[in-house]
PDB file of C-alpha atoms in Angstrom:
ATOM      1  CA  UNK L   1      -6.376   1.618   1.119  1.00 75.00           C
ATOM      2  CA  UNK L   2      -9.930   0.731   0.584  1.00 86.00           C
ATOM      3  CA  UNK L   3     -10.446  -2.564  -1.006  1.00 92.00           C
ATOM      4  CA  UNK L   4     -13.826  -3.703  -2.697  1.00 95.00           C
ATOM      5  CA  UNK L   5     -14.134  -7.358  -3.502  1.00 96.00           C
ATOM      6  CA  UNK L   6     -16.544  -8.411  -6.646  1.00 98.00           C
ATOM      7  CA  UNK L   7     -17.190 -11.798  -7.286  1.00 97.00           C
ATOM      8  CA  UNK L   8     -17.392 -13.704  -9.846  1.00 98.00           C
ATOM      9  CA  UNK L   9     -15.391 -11.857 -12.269  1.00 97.00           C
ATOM     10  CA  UNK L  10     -16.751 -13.459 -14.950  1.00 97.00           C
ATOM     11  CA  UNK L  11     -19.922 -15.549 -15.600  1.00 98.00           C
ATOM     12  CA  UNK L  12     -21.945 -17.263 -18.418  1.00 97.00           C
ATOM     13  CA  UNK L  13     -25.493 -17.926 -18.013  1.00 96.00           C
ATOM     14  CA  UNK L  14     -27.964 -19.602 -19.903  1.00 97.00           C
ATOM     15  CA  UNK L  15     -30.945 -17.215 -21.018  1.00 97.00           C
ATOM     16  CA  UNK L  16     -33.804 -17.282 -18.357  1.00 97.00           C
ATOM     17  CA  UNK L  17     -31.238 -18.305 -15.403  1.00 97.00           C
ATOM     18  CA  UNK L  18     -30.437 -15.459 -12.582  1.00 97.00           C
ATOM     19  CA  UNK L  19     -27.275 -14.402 -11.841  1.00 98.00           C
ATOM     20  CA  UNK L  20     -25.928 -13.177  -8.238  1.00 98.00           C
ATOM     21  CA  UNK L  21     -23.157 -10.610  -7.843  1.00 98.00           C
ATOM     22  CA  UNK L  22     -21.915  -9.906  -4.758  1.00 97.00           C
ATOM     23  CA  UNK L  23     -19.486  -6.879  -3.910  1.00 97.00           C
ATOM     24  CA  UNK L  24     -17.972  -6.689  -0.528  1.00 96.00           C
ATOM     25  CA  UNK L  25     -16.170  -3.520   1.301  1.00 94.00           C
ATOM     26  CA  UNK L  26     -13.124  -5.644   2.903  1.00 93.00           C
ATOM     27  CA  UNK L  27     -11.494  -3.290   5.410  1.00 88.00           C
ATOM     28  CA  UNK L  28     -14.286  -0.312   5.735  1.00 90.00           C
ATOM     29  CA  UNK L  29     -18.535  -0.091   6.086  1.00 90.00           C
ATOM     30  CA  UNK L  30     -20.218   0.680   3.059  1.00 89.00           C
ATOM     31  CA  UNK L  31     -23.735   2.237   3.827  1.00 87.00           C
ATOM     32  CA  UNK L  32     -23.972   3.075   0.269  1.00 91.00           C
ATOM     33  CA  UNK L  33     -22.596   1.015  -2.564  1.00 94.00           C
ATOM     34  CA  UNK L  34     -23.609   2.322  -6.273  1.00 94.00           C
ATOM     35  CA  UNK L  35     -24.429  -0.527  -9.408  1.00 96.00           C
ATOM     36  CA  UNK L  36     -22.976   0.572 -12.833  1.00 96.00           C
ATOM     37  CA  UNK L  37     -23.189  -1.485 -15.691  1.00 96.00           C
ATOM     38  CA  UNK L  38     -20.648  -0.495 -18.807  1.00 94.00           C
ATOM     39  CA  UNK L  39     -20.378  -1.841 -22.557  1.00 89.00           C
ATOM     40  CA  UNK L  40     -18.010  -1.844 -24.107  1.00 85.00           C
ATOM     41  CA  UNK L  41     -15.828   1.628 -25.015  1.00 82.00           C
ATOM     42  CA  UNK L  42     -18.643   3.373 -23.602  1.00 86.00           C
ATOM     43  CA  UNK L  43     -18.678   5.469 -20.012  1.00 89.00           C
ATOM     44  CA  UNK L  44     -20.780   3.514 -16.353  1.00 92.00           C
ATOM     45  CA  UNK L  45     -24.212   4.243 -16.225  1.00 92.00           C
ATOM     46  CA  UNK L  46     -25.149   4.098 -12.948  1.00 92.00           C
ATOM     47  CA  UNK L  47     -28.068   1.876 -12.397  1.00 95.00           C
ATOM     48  CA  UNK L  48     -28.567   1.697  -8.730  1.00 95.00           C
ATOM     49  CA  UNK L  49     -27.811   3.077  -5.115  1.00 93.00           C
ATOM     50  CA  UNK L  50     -27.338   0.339  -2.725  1.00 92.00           C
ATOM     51  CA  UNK L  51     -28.617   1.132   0.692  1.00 89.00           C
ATOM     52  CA  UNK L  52     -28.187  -0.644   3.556  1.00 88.00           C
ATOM     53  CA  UNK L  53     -30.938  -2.460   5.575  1.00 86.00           C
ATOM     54  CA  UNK L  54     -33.149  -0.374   3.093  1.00 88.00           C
ATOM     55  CA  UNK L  55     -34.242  -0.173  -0.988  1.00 90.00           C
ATOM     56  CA  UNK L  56     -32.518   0.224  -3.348  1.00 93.00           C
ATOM     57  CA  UNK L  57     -32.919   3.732  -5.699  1.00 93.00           C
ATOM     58  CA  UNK L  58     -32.829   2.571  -9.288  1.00 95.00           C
ATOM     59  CA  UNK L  59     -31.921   4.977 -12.142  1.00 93.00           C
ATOM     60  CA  UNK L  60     -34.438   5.626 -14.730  1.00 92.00           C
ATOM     61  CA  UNK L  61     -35.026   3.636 -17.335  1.00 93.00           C
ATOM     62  CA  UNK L  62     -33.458   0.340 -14.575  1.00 95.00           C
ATOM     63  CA  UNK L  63     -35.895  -2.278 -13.902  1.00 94.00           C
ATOM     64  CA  UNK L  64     -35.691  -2.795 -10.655  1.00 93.00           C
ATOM     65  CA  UNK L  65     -37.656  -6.760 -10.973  1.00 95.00           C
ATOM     66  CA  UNK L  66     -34.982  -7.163 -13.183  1.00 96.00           C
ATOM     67  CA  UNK L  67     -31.622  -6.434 -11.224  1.00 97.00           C
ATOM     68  CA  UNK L  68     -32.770  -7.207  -7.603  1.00 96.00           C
ATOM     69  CA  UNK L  69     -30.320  -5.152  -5.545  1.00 95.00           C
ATOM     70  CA  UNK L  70     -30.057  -6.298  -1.518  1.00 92.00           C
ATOM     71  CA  UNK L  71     -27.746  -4.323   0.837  1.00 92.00           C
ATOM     72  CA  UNK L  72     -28.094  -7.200   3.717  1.00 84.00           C
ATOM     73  CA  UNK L  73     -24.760  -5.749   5.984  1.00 91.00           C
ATOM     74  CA  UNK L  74     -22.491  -2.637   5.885  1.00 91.00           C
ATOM     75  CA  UNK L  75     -20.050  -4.706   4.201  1.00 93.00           C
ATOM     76  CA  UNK L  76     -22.576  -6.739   1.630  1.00 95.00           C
ATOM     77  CA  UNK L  77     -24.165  -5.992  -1.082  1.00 96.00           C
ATOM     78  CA  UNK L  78     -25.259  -7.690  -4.259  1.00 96.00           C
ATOM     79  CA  UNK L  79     -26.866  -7.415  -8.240  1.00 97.00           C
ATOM     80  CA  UNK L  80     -29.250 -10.139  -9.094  1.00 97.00           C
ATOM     81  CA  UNK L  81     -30.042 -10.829 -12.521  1.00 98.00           C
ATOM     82  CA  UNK L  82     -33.240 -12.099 -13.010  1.00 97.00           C
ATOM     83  CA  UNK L  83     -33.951 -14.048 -16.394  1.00 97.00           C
ATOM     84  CA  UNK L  84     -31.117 -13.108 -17.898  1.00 97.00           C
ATOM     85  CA  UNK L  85     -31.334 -12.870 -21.311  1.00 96.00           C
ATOM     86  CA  UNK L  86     -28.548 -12.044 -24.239  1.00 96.00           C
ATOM     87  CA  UNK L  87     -29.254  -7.942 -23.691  1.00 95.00           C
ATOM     88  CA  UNK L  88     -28.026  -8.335 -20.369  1.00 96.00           C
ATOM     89  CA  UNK L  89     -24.871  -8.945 -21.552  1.00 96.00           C
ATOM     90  CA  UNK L  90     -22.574  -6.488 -19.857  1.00 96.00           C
ATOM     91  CA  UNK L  91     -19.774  -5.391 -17.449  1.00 96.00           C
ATOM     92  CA  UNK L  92     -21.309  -5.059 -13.952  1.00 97.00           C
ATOM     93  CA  UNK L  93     -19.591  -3.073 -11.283  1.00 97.00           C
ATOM     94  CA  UNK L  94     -19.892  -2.217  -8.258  1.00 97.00           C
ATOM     95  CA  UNK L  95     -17.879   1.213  -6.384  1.00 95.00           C
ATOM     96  CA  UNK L  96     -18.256   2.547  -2.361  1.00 93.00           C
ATOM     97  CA  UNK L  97     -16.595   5.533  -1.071  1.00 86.00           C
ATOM     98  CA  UNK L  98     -15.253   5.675   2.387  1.00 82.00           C
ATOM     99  CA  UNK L  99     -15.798   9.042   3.170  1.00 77.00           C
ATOM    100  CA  UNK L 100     -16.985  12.522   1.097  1.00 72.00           C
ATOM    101  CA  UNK L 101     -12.848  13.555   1.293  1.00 74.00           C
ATOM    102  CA  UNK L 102     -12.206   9.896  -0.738  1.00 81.00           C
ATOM    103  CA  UNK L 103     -12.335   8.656  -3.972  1.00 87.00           C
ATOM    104  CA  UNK L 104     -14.638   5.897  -4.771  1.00 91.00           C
ATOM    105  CA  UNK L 105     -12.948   2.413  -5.037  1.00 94.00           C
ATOM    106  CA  UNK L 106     -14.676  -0.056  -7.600  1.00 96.00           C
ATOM    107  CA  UNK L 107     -14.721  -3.699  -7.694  1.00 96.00           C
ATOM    108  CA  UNK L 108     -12.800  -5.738 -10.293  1.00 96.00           C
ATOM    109  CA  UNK L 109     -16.510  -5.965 -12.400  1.00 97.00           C
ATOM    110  CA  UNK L 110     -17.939  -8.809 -13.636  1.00 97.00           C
ATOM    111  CA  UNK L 111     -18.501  -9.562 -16.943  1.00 96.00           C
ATOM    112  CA  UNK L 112     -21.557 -11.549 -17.488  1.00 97.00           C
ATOM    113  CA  UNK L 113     -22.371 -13.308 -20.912  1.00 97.00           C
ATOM    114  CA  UNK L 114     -25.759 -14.877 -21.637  1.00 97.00           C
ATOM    115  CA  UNK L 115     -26.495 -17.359 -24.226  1.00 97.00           C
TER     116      UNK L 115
ATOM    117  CA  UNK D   1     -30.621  15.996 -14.521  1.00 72.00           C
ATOM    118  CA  UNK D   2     -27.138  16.666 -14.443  1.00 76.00           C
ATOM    119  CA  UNK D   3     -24.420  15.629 -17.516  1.00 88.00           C
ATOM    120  CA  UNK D   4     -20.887  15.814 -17.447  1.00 94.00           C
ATOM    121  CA  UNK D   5     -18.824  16.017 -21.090  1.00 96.00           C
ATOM    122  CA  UNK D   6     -15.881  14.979 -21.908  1.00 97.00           C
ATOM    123  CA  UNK D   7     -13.654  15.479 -25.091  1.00 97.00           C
ATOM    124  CA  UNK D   8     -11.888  14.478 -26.663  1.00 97.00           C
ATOM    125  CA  UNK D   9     -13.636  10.502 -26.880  1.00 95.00           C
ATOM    126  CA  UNK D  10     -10.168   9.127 -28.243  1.00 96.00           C
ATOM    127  CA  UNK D  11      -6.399  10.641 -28.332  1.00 97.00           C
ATOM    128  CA  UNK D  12      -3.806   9.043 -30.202  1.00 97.00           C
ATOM    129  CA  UNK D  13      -0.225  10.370 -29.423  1.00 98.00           C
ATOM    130  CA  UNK D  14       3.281   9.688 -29.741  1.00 98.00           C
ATOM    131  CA  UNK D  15       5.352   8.602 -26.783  1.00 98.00           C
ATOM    132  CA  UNK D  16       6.645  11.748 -25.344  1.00 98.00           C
ATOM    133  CA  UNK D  17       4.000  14.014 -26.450  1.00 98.00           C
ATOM    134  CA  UNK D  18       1.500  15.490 -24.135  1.00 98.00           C
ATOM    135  CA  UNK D  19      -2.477  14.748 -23.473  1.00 98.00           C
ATOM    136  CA  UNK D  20      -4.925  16.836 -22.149  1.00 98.00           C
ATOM    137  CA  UNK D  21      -8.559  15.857 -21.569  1.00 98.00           C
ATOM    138  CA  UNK D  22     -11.675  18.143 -20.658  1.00 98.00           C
ATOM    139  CA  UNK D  23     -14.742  18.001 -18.906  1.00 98.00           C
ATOM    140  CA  UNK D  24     -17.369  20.510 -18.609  1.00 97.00           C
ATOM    141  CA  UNK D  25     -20.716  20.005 -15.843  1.00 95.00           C
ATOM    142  CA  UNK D  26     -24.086  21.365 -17.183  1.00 92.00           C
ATOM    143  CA  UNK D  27     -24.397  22.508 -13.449  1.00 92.00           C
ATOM    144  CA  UNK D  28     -22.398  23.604 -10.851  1.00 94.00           C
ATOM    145  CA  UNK D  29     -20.125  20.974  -8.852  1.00 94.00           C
ATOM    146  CA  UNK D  30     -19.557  20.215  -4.966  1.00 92.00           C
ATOM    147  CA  UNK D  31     -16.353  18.578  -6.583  1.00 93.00           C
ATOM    148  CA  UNK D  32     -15.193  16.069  -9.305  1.00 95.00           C
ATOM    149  CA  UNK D  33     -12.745  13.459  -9.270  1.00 96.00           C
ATOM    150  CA  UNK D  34     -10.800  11.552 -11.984  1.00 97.00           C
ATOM    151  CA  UNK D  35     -10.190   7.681 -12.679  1.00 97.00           C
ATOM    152  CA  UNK D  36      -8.448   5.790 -15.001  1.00 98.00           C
ATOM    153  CA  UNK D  37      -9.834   2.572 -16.314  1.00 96.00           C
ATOM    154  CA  UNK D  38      -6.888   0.340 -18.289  1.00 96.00           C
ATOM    155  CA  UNK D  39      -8.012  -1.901 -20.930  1.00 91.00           C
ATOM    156  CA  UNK D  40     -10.045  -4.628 -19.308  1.00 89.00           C
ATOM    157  CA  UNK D  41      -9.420  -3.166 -16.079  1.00 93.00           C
ATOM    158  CA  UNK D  42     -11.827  -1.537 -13.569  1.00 94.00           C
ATOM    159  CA  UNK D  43     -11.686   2.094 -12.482  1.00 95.00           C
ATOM    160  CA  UNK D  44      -9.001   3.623 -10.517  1.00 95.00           C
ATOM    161  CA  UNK D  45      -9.358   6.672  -8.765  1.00 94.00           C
ATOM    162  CA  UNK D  46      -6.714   9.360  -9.355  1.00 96.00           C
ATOM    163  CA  UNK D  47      -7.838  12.484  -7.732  1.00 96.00           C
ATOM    164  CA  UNK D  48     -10.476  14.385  -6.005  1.00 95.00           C
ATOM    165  CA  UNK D  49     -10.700  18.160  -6.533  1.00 96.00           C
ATOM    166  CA  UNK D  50     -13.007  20.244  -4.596  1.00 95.00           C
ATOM    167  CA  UNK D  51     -11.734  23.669  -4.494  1.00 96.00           C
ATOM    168  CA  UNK D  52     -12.693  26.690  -7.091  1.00 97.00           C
ATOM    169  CA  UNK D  53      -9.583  27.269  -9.381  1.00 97.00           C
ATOM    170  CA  UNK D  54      -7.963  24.192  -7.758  1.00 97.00           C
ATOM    171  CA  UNK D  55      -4.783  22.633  -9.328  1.00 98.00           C
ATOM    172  CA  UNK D  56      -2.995  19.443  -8.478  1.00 98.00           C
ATOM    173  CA  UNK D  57       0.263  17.798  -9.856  1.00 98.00           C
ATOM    174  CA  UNK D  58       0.593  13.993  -9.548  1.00 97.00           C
ATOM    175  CA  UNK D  59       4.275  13.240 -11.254  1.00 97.00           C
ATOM    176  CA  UNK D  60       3.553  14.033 -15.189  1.00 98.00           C
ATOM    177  CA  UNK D  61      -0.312  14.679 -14.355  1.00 98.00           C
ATOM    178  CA  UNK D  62      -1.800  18.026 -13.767  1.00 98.00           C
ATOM    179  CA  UNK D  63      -5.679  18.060 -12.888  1.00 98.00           C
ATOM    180  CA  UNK D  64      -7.510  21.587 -13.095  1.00 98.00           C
ATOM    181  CA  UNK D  65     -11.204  22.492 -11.063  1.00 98.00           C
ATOM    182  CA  UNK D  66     -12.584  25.430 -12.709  1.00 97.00           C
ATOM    183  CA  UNK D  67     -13.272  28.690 -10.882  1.00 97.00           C
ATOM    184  CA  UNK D  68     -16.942  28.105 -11.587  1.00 96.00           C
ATOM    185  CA  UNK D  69     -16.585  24.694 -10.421  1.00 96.00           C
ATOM    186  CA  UNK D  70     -18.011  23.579 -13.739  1.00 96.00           C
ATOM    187  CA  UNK D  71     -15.131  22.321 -15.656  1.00 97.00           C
ATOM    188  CA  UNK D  72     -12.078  20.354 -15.190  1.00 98.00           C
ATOM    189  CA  UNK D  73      -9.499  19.163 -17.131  1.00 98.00           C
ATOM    190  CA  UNK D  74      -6.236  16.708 -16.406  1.00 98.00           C
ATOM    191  CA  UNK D  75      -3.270  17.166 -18.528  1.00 98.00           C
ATOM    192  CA  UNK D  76      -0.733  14.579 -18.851  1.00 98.00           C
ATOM    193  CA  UNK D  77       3.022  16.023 -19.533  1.00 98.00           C
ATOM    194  CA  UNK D  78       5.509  13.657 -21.763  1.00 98.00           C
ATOM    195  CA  UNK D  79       3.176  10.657 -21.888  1.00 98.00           C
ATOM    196  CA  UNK D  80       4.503   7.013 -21.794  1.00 98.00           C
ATOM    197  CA  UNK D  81       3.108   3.482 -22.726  1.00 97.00           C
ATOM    198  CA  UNK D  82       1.920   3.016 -19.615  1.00 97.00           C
ATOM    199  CA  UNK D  83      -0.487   6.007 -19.837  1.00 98.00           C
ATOM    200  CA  UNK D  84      -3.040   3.838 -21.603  1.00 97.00           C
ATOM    201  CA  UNK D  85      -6.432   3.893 -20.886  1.00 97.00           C
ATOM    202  CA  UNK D  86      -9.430   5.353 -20.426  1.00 97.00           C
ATOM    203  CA  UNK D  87      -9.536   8.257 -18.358  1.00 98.00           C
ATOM    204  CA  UNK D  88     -12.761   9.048 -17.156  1.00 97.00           C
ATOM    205  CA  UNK D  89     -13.888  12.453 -14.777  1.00 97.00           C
ATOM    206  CA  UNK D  90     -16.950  12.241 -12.329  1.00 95.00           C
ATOM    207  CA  UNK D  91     -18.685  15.133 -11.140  1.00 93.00           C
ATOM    208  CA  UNK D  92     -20.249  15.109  -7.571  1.00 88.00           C
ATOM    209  CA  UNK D  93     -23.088  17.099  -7.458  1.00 81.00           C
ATOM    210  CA  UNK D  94     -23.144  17.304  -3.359  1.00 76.00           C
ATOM    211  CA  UNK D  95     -25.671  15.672  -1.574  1.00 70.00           C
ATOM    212  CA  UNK D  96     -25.668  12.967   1.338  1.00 64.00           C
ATOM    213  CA  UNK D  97     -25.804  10.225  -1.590  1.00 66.00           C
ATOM    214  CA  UNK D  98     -22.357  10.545  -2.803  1.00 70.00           C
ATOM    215  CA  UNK D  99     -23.957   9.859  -5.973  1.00 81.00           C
ATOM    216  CA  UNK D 100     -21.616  10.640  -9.221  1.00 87.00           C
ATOM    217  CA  UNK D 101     -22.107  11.190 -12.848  1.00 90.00           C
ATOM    218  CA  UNK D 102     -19.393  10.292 -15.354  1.00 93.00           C
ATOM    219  CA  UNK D 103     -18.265  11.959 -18.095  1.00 95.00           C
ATOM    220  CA  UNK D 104     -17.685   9.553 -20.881  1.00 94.00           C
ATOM    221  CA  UNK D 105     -14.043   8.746 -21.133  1.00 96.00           C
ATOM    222  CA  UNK D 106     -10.935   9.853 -23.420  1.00 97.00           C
ATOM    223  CA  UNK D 107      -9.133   6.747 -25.031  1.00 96.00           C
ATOM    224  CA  UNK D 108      -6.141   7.576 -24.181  1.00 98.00           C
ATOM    225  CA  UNK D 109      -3.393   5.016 -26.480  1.00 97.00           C
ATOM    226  CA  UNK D 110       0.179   5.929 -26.553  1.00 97.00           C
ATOM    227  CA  UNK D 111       2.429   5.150 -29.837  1.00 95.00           C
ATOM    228  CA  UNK D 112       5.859   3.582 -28.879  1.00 93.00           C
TER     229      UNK D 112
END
């Protein structure tokens, strides 16, 4: 099946550092690749839609200065966080679908922690 | 814009007893799909319906698509310890974006 690689899986940052994300479709081309961020016991809030070789669409409320969003390849795509600070503190994850008859398939997340 | 509920937010039950979780769309659906996320885990897809009045069995689970494609609901016969999780249902509103809106999970926890 489809496999979506997220790296790191974890991270810990020092407030005011960024912080790259990258997700990666392994076996299939992902012109779309969605950003969710979850905390904890709660639902993913979508924050982004990845596009390749063009913007990003950010969710309202997302600063998009804030989580820089590049969609390089049809098999790249990654989450800056810019000056990370403790707020940012979250589960990150990315998803891509392969097809509109398939389920999405999400990365493993990443948990980021700032101090 | 479009919301999806979902109730109940937690279950408790008794190994052996059944589960049922619902979801109802503030607007219609092109289809909605179900995951389940296991503690400290990442989301798993489990199914994908897309017909009015759909049902589909997987083993012990039983996923409904309402006729008004609004609603949706996955029932889970005889549950088991390995049930645990958090199931989560995502409604695709159509579009060329693919883009879904999640419901916000039933803690599912299963009593030995």
């Amino acid at each position: 099946g489809a496999v979506v690689s997220q790296h790191p899986s974890w991270v810990i940052c020092k407030s005011g550092t960024s912080v790259k994300i990258e997700c990666r479709s392994l076996d299939f081309q992902a012109t779309t690749m969605f950003w969710y961020r979850q905390f904890p016991k709660q639902s993913l809030m979508l924050m982004a839609t990845s596009n390749e070789g063009s913007k990003a669409t950010y969710e309202q409320g997302v600063e998009k200065d804030k989580f820089l969003i590049n969609h390089a390849s049809l098999t790249l795509s990654t989450l800056t966080v810019t000056s990370a600070h403790p707020e940012d503190s979250s589960f990150y994850i990315c998803s891509a679908r392969t097809g509109p008859n398939y389920g999405y398939t999400f990365g493993s997340g990443t948990r980021l922690t700032v101090v | 814009g479009q919301q999806v509920m979902q109730i109940p937010q937690y279950q408790h039950v008794q190994e052996g007893e059944d589960f049922t979780t619902y979801c109802n769309s503030s607007t219609t659906l092109s289809n909605i799909q179900w995951y389940k996320q296991r503690p400290g885990g990442h989301p798993v897809f489990l199914i994908q319906l897309v017909k009015s009045g759909e049902v589909k069995k997987q083993k012990r689970l039983t996923f409904q698509f309402g006729e008004a494609k609004k609603n949706s609901s996955l029932h889970i016969t005889a549950t088991q310890t390995t049930d645990v999780g958090t199931y989560f249902c995502a409604g695709d509103s159509g579009g060329s974006n693919y883009k879904l809106t999640f419901g916000k999970g039933t803690l599912l926890t299963v009593n030995p």
